[in-house]
mmCIF file of C-alpha atoms in Angstrom:
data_model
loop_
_atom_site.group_PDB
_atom_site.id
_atom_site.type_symbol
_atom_site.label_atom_id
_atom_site.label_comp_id
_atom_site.label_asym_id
_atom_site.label_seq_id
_atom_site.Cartn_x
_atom_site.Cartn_y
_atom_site.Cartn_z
ATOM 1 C CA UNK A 304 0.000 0.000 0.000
ATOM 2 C CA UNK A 305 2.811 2.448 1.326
ATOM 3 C CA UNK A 306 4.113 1.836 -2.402
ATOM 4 C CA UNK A 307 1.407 2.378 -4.280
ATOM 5 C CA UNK A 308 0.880 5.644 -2.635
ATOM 6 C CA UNK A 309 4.825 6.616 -2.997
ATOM 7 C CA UNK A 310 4.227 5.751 -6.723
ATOM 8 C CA UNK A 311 1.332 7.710 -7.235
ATOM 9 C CA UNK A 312 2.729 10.777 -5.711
ATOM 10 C CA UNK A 313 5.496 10.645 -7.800
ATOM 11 C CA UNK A 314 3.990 10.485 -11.271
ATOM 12 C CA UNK A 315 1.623 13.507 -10.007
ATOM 13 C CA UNK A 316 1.222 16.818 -11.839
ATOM 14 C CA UNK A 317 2.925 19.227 -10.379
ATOM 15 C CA UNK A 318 0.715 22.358 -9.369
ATOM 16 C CA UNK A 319 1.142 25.705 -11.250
ATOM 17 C CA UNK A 320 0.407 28.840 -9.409
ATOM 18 C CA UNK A 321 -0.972 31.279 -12.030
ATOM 19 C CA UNK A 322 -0.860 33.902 -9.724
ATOM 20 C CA UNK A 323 2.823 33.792 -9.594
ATOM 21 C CA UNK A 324 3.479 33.886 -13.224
ATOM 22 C CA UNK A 325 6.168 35.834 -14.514
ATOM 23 C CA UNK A 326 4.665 36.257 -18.299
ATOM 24 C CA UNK A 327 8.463 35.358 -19.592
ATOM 25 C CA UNK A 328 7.959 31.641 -18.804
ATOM 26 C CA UNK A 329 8.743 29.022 -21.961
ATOM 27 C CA UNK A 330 5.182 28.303 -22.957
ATOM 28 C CA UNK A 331 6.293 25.004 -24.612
ATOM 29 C CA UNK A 332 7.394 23.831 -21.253
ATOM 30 C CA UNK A 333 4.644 24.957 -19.846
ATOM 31 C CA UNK A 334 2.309 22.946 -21.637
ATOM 32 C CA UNK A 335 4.378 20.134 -21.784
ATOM 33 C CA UNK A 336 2.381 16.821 -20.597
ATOM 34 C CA UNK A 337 -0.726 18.803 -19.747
ATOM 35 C CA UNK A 338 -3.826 16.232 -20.512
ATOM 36 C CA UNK A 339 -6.381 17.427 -22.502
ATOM 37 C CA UNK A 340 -5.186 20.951 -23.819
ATOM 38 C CA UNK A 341 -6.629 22.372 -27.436
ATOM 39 C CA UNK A 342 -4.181 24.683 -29.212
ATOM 40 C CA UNK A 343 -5.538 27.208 -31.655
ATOM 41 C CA UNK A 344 -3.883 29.988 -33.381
ATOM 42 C CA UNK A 345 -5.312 33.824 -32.897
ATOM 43 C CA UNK A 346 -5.653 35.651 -36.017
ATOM 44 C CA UNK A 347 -3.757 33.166 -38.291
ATOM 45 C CA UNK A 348 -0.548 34.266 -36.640
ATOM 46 C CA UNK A 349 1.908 31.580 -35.478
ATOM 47 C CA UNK A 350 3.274 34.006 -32.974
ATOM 48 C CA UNK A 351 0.240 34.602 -31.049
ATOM 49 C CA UNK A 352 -1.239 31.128 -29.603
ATOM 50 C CA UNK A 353 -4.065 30.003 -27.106
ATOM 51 C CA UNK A 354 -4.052 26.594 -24.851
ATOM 52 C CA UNK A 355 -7.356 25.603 -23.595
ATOM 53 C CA UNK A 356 -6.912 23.201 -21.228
ATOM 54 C CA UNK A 357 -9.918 21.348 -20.176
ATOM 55 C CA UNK A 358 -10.395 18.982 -17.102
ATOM 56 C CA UNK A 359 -7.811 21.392 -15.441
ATOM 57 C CA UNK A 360 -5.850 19.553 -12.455
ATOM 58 C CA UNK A 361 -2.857 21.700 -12.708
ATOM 59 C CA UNK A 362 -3.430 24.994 -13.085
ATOM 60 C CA UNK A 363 -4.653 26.616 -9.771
ATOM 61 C CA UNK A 364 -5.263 30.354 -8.812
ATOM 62 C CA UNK A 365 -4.473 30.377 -4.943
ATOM 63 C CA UNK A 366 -6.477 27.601 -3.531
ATOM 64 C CA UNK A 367 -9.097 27.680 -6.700
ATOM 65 C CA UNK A 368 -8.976 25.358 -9.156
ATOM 66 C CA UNK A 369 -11.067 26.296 -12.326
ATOM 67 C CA UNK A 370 -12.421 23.683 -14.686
ATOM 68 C CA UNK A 371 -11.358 24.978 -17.667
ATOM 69 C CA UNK A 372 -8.093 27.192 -17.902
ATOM 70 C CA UNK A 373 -7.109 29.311 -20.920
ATOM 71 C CA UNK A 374 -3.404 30.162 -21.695
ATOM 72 C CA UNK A 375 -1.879 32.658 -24.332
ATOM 73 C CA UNK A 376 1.135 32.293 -25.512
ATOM 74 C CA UNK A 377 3.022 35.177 -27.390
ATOM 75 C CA UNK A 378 6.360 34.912 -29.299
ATOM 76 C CA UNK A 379 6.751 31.462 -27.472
ATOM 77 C CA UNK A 380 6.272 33.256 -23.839
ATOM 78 C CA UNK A 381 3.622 32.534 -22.205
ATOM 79 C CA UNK A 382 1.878 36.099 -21.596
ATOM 80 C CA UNK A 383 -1.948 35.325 -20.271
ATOM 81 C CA UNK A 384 -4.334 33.068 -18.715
ATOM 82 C CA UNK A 385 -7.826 33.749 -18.194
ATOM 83 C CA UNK A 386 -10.747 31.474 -16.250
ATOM 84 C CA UNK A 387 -14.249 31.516 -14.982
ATOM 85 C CA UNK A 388 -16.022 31.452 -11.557
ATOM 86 C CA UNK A 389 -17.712 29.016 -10.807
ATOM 87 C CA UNK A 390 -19.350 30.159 -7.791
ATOM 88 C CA UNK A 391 -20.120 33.284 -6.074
ATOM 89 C CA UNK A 392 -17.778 32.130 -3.204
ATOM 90 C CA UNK A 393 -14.960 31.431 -5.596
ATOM 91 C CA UNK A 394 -15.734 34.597 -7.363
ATOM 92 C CA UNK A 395 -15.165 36.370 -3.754
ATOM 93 C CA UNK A 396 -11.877 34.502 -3.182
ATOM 94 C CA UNK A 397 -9.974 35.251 -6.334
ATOM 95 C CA UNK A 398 -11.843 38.953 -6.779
ATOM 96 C CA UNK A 399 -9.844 39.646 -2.875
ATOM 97 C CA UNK A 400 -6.707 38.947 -4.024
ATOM 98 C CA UNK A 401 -6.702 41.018 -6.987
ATOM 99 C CA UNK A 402 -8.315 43.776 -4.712
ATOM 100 C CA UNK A 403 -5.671 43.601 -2.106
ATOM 101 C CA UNK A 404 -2.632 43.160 -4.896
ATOM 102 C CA UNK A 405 -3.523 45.873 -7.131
ATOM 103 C CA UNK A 406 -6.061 48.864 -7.304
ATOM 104 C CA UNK A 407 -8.549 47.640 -9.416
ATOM 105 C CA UNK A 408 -10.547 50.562 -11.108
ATOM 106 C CA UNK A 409 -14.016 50.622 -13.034
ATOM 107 C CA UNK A 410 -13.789 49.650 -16.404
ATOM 108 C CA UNK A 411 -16.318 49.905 -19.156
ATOM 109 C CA UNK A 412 -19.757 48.901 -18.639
ATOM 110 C CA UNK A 413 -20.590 45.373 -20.329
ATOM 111 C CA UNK A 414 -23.865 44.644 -19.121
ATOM 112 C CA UNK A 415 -25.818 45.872 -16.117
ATOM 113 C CA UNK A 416 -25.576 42.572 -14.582
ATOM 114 C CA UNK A 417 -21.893 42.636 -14.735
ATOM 115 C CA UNK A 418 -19.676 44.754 -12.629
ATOM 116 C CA UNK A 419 -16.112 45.043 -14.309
ATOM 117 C CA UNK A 420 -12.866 46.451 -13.083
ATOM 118 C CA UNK A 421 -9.399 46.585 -14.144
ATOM 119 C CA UNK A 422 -6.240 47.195 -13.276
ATOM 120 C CA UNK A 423 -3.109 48.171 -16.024
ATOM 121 C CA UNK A 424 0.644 48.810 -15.530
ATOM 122 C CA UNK A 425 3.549 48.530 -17.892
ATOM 123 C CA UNK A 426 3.632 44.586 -16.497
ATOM 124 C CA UNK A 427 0.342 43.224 -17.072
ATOM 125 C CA UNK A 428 -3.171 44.009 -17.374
ATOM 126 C CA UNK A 429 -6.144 42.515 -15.427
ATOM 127 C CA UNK A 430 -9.624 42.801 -16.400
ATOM 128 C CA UNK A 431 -12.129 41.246 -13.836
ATOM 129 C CA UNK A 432 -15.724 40.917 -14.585
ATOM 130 C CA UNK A 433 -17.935 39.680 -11.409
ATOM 131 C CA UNK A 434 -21.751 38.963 -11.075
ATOM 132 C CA UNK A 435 -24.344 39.083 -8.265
ATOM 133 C CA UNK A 436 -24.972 35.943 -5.781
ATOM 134 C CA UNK A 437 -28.164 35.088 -7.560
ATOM 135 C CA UNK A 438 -27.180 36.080 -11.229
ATOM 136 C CA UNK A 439 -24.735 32.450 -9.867
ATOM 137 C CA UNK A 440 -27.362 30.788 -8.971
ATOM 138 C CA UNK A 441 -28.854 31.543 -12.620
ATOM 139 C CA UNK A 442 -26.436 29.954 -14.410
ATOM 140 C CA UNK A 443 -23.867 33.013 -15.120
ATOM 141 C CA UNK A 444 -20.494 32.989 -14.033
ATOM 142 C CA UNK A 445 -17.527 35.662 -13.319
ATOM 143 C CA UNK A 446 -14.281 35.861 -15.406
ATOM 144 C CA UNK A 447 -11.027 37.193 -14.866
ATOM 145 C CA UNK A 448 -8.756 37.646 -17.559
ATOM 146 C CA UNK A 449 -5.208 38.709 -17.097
ATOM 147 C CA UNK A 450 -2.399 39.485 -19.682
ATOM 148 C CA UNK A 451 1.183 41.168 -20.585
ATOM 149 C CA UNK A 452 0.378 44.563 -22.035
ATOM 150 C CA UNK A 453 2.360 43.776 -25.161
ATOM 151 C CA UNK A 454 0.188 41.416 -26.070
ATOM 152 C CA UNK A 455 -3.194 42.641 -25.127
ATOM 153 C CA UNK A 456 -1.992 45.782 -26.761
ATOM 154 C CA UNK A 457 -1.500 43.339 -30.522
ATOM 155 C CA UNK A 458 -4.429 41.291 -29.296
ATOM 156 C CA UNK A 459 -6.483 44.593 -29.782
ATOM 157 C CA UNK A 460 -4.567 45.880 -32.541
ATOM 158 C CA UNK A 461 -5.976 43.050 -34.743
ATOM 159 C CA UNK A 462 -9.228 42.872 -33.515
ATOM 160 C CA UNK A 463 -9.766 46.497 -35.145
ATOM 161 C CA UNK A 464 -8.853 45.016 -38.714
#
């Protein structure tokens, strides 16, 4: 028994922080044995690449775990992830720490039943959108999205075209 459990701790995933991403890490590596992970290409550019990783077990944001992580990948760095809330208690956790980190702002108004706010520096750029308690227990869900400025910058660039 002790060896079963020795050997199952060993071939484990290790756990990725996302909070204490640098936005200069290899994305390659990073993806590197990841189960169940879609790769797609933004705007027919090789440079600029997204990772959806589904049944997430590796990815974490403090102690949350989302189901479904996305990563961007820019120039072979990996420069964003973004994930949704899946409840309105997890949606308090994660919208706390970006609170106490940075000083999140209001940003533009998406719907009436959304309440976003950002936060921007020449290091990255978070954009946090959170919902009510019962807009939850509708079926919505909160969002957080957080990137290098370099590339949300060419992210917007071509959505304009």
């Amino acid at each position: 028994m002790l060896l079963l459990l020795f050997s199952m701790s060993c071939s484990a995933q290790p756990k990725v922080e996302l909070s204490e991403l640098r936005f200069n890490e290899d994305a390659s590596a990073m993806i590197k044995d990841v189960p169940d992970i879609h790769q797609g290409q933004l705007f027919d550019r090789t440079d600029m690449v997204s990772y959806g990783v589904s049944k997430n077990t590796m990815f974490y944001f403090k102690d949350y775990l989302p189901l479904h992580v996305e990563l961007l990948s820019y120039k072979g760095q990996l420069t964003g992830y973004a994930f949704r809330m899946r409840t309105f208690g997890d949606q308090q956790k994660v919208e706390s720490y970006f609170k106490a980190k940075y000083k999140m702002i209001p940003a533009e108004v998406k719907s009436k039943l959304v309440t976003s706010t950002k936060y921007a520096d020449d290091k990255i750029l978070v954009e946090f959108d959170a919902i009510s308690k019962e807009s939850f227990e509708k079926g919505m869900f909160g969002y957080v999205n957080v990137r290098r400025p370099d590339f949300a910058a060419e992210y917007e660039r071509l959505m304009q075209r």
